[in-house]
Short mmCIF file of C-alpha atoms in Angstrom, two decimals:
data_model
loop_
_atom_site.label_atom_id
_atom_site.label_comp_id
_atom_site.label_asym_id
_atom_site.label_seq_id
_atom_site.Cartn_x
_atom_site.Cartn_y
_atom_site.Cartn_z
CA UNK A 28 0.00 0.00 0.00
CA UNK A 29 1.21 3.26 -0.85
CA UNK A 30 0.66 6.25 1.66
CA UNK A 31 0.53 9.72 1.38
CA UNK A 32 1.21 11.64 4.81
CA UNK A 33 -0.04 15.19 5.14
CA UNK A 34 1.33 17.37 7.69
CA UNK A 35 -0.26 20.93 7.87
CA UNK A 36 2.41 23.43 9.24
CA UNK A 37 2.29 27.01 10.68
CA UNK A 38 5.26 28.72 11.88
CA UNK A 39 6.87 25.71 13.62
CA UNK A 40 9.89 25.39 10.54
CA UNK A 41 12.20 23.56 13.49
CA UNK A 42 9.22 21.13 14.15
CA UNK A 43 8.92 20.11 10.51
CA UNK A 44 12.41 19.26 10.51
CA UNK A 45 12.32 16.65 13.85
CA UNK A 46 9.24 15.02 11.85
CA UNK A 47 10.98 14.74 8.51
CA UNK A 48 13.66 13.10 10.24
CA UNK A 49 11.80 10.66 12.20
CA UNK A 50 10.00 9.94 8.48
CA UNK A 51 13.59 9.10 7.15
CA UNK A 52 14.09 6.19 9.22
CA UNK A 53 10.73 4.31 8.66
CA UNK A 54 11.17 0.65 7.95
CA UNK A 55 8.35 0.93 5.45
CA UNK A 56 9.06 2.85 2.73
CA UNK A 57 6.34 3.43 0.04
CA UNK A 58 4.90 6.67 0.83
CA UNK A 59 5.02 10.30 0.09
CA UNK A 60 5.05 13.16 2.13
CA UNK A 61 3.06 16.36 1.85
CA UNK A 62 3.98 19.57 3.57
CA UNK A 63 1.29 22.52 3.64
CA UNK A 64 2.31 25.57 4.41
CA UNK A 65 -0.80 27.50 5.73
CA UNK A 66 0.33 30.78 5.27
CA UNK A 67 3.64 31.15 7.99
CA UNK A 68 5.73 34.06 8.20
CA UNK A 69 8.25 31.84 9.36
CA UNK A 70 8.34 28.84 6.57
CA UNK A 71 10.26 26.02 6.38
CA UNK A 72 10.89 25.87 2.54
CA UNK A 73 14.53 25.63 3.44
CA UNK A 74 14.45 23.07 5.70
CA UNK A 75 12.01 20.89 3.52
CA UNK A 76 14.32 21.02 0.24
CA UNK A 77 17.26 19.49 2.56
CA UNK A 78 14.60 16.07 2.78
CA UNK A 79 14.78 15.87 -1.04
CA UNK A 80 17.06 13.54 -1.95
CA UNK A 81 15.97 11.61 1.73
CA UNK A 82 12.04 11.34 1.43
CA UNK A 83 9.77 11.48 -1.43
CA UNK A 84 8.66 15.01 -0.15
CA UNK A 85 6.41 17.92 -1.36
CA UNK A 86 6.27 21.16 -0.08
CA UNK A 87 3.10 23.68 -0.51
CA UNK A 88 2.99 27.22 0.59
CA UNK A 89 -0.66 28.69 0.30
CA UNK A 90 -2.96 31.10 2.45
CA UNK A 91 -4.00 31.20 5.93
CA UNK A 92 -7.12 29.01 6.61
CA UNK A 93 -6.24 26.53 9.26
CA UNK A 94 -5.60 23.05 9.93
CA UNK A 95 -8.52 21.10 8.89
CA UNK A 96 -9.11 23.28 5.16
CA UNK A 97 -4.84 22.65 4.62
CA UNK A 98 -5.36 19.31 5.16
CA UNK A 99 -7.85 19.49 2.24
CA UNK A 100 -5.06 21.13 0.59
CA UNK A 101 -3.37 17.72 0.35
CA UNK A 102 -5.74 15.70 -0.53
CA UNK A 103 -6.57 16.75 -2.91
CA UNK A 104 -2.74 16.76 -4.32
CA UNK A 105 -1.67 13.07 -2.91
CA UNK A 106 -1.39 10.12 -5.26
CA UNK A 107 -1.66 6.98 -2.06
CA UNK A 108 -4.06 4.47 -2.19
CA UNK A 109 -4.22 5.71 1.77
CA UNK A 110 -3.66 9.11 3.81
CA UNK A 111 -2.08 9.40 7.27
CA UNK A 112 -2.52 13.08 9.10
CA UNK A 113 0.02 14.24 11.37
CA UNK A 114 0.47 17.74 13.53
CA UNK A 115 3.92 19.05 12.48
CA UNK A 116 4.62 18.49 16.52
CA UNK A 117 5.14 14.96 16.58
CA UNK A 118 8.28 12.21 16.17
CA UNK A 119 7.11 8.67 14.87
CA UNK A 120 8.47 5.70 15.85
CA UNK A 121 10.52 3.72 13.09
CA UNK A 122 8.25 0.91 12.72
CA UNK A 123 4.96 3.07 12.61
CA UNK A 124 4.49 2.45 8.82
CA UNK A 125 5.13 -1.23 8.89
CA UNK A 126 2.65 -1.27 11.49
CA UNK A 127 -0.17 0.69 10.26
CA UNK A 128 0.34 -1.85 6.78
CA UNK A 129 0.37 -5.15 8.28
CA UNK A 130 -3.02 -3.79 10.11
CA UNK A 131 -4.44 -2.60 7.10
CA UNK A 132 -3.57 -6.01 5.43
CA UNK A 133 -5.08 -8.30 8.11
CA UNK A 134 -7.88 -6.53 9.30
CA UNK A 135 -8.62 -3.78 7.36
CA UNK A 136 -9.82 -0.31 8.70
CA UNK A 137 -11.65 2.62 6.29
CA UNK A 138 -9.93 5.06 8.84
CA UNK A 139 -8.12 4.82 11.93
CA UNK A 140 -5.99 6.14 14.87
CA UNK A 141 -3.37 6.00 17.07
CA UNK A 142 -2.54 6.68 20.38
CA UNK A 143 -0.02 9.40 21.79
CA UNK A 144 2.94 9.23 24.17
CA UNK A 145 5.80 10.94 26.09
CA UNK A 146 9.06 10.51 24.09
CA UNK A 147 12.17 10.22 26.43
CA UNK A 148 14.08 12.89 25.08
CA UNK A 149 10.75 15.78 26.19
CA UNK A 150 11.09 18.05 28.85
CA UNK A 151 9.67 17.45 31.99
CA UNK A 152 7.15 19.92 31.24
CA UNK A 153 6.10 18.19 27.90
CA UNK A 154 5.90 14.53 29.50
CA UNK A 155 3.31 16.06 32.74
CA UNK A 156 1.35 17.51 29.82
CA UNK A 157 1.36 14.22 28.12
CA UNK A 158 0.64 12.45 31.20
CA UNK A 159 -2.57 15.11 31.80
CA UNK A 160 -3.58 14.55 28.41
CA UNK A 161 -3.61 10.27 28.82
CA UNK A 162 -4.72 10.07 32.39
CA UNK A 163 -7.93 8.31 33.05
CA UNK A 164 -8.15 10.93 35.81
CA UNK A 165 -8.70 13.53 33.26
CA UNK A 166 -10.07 12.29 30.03
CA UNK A 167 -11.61 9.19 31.46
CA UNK A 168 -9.71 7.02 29.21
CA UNK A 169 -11.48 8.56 25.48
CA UNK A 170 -7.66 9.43 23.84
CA UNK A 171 -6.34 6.83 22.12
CA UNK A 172 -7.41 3.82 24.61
CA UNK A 173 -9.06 0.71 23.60
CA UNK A 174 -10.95 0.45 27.05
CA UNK A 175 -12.19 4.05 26.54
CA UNK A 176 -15.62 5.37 26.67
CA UNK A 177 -17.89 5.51 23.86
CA UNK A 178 -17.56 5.75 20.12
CA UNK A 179 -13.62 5.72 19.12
CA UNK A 180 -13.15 9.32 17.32
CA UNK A 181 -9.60 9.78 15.71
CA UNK A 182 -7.47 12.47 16.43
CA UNK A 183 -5.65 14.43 13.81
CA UNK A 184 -2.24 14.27 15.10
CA UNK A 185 -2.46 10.73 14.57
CA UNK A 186 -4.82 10.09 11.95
CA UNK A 187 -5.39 7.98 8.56
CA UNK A 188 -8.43 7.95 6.15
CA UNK A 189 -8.36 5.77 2.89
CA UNK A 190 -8.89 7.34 -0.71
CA UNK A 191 -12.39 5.87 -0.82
CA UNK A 192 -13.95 7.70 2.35
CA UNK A 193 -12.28 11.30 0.85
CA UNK A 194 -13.42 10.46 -2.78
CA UNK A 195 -17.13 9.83 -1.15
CA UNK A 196 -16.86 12.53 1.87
CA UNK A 197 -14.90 14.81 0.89
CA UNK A 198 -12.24 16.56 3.69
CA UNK A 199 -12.98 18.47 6.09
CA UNK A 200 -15.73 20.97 6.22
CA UNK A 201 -14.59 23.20 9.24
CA UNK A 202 -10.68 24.11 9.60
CA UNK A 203 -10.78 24.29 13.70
CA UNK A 204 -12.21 24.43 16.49
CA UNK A 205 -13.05 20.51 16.32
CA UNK A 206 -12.66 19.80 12.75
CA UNK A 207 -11.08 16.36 13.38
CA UNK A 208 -14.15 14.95 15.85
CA UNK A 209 -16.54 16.37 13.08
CA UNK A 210 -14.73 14.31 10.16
CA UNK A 211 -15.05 11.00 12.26
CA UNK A 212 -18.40 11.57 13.20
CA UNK A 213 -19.13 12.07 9.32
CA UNK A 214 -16.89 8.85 8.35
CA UNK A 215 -18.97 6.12 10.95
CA UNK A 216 -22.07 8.02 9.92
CA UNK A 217 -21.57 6.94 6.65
CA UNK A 218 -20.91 3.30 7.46
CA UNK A 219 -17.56 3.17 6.99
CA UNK A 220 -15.48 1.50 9.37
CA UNK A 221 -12.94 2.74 12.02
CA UNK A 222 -10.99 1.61 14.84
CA UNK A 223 -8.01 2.26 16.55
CA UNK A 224 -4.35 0.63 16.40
CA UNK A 225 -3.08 0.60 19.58
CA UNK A 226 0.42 -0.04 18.82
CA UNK A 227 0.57 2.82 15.89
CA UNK A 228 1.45 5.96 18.37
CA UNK A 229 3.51 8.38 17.96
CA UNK A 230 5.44 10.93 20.27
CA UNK A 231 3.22 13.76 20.84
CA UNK A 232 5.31 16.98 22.18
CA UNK A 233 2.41 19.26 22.55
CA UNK A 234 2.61 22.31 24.23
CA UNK A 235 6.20 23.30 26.61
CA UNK A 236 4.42 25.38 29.20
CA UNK A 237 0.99 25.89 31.43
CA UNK A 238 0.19 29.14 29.94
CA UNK A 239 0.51 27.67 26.23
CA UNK A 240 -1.22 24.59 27.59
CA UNK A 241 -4.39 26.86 29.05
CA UNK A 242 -4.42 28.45 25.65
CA UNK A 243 -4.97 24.95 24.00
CA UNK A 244 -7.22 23.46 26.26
CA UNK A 245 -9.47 26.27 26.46
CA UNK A 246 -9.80 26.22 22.69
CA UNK A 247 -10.56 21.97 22.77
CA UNK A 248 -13.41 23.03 25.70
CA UNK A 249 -15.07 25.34 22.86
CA UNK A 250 -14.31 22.69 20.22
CA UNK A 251 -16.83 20.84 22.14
CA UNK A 252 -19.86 23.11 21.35
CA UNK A 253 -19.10 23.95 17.98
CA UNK A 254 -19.04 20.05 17.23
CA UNK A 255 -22.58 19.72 19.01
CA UNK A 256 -24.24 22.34 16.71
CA UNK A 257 -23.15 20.24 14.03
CA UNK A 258 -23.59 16.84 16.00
CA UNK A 259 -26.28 17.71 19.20
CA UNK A 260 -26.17 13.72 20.20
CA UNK A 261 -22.24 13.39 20.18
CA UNK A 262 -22.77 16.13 23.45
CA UNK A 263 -22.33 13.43 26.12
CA UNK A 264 -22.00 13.22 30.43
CA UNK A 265 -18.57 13.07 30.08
CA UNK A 266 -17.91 16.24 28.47
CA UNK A 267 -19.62 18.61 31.19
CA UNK A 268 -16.95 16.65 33.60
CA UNK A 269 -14.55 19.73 33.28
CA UNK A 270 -16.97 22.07 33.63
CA UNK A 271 -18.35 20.82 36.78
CA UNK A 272 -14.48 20.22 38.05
CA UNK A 273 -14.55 24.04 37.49
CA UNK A 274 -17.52 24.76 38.94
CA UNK A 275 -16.46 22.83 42.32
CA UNK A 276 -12.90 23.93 42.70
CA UNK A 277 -14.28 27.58 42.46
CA UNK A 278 -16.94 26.74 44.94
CA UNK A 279 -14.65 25.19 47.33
CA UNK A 280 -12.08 28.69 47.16
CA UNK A 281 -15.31 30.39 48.08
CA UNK A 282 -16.50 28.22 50.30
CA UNK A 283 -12.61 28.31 52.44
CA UNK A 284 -12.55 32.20 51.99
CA UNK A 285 -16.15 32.74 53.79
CA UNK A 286 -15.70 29.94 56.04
CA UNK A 287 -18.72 27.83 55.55
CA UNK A 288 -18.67 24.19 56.85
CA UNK A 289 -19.31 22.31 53.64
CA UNK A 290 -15.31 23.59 52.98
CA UNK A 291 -13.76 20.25 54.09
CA UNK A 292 -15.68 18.39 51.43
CA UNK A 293 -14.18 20.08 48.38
CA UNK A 294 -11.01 20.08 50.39
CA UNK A 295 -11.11 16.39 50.87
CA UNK A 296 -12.21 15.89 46.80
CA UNK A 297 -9.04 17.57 45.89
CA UNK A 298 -6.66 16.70 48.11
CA UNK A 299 -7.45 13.16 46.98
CA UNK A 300 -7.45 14.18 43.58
CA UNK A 301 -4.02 15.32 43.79
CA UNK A 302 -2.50 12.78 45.12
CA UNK A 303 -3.98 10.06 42.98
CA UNK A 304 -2.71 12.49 40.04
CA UNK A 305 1.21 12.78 41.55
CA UNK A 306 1.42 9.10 42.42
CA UNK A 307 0.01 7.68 39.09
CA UNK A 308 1.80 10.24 37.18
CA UNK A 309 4.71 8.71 39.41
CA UNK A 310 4.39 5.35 38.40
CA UNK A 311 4.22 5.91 34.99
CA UNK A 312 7.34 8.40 34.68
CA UNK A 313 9.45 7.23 37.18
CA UNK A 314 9.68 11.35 38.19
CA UNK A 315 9.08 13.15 41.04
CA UNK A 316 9.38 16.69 39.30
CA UNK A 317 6.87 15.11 36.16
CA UNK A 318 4.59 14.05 38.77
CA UNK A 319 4.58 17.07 40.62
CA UNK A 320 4.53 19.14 37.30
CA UNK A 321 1.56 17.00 36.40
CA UNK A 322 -0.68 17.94 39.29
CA UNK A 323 -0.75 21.42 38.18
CA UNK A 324 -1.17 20.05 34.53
CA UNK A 325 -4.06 18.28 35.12
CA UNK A 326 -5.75 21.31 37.30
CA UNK A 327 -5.04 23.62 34.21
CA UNK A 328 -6.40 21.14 31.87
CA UNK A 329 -9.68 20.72 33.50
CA UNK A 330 -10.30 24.16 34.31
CA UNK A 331 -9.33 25.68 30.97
CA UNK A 332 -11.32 22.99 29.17
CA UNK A 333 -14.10 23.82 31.43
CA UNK A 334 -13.78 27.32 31.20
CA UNK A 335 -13.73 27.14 27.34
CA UNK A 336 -16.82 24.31 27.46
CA UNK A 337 -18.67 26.97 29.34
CA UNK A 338 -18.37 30.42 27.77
CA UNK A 339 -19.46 28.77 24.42
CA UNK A 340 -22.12 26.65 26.12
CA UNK A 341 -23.60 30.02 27.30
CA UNK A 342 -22.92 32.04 24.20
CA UNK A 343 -23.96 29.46 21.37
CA UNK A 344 -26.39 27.19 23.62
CA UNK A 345 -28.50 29.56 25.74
CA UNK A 346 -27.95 33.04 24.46
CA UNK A 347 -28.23 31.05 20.88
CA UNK A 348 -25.32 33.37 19.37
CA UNK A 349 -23.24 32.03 16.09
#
């Protein structure tokens, strides 16, 4: 099979160039990639045309319209039988390729995806935000997790749809804000089939700080809504989870400041929170400063989310504005 991997890229030229590399050393080899330049000020033509004689690689510099409407961009450009997505800010493994084939070979999937990890060489920083973002504590196991809850939805940083569901779906009809959820939604609608492959991940670097972190996870929490005025069933329990997290640790600072009684309950919720965050975290990275950097990770991914889930709840729900 041959497969055409389309990396939308904005600004991030040193990014590209960690991808590209981790692309030259795939133990598969029949596949193209696709660089789309969505309009950067700081592009990475440079650094692409060093991959020439390395990778079968294409480089496209066009406008400003985000993720989802670049990654239309390619393909409608790529010539495989098969298309994986990737965000520019991720390594893959050397056998990722050879896995994704063998899967497609034996069991075959219309589209699928793959989970995310911590690579060893991220900052401390970067592996407590990839432990927040993988913690059943704060996702409830719905990223990339075979035991997770409800419908599997693939993410676009790890992402691969066959020539037959873009020839009968087309790509994506919104660039952000959820565009990813939307075109999975659209794919099982349609009867095609999806599932995940566990072992496919890839080494997701994500953001390097809390405040770039908030930023992001505030924009998934309003992601949320704009997929469930496309999609009002896909709006599930789960996702108000952050929002009531929110909604409690606020109470609970009120509730300490005035005095009142019922303090010690949201007291007790978090404290016990917090340590089942630091010691799981703990276990998994074999770090006391990731697991400490990981508390305040998962606090700032909850609330943001939240935050983000509920200013768009009450400006597109209730007060009904587009």
């Amino acid at each position: 099979m041959f497969f055409s991997i389309i990396i939308p890229l904005y600004n991030r030229p040193q990014e590209i160039k960690e991808l590209l590399e981790s692309l030259m050393r795939q133990t598969y080899r029949q596949f193209e990639v696709l660089v789309i330049e969505d309009g950067s000020v700081k592009d990475a033509k440079d650094i692409v045309a060093t991959f020439t004689g390395e990778l079968d690689v294409h480089y496209y510099f066009k406008p400003n319209e985000g993720q989802g409407f670049s990654r239309n961009f390619g393909f409608e450009r790529a010539k495989g039988d098969y298309f994986i997505i990737f965000d520019s800010d991720i390594l893959v493994p050397e056998n990722y390729l050879e896995v994704v084939n063998n899967r497609l070979e034996t069991d075959y999937l219309d589209a699928y995806g793959g989970p995310d990890d911590a690579h060893p060489s991220f900052t401390p920083m970067q592996k407590a935000i990839s432990y927040s973002m993988t913690s059943p504590f704060t996702t409830g196991g719905i990223r990339g997790n075979k035991k997770g809850i409800g419908q599997f939805h693939p993410r676009s940083f790890n992402m691969g749809v066959s020539r037959q569901v873009w020839q009968k779906l087309g790509g994506f009809i919104i660039t952000r804000l959820g565009e990813d959820i939307e075109y999975s939604i659209r794919i099982h609608t349609a009867g095609f089939k999806i599932g995940l492959i566990p072992e496919a991940k890839v080494y997701h670097k994500r953001r390097t700080s809390y405040s770039q972190f908030y930023k992001q996870l505030h924009f998934f929490g309003r992601s949320r809504i704009n997929i469930y005025k496309f999609f009002p069933s896909e709006l599930k329990a789960v996702h108000f989870f952050p929002a009531v997290f929110t909604l409690g640790v606020m109470f609970t600072l009120i509730a300490n400041l005035f005095g009142w009684p019922v303090a010690w309950l949201g007291n007790a919720v978090l404290v016990i929170f917090t340590l089942l965050i630091f010691f799981h975290s703990l276990s998994k990275n074999k770090s006391l400063k990731v697991a400490f950097l990981s508390i305040g990770a998962a606090f700032i991914q909850l609330i943001a989310y939240g935050l983000g889930f509920m200013q768009d709840y009450g400006k597109r729900i209730i007060l009904k504005q587009s």
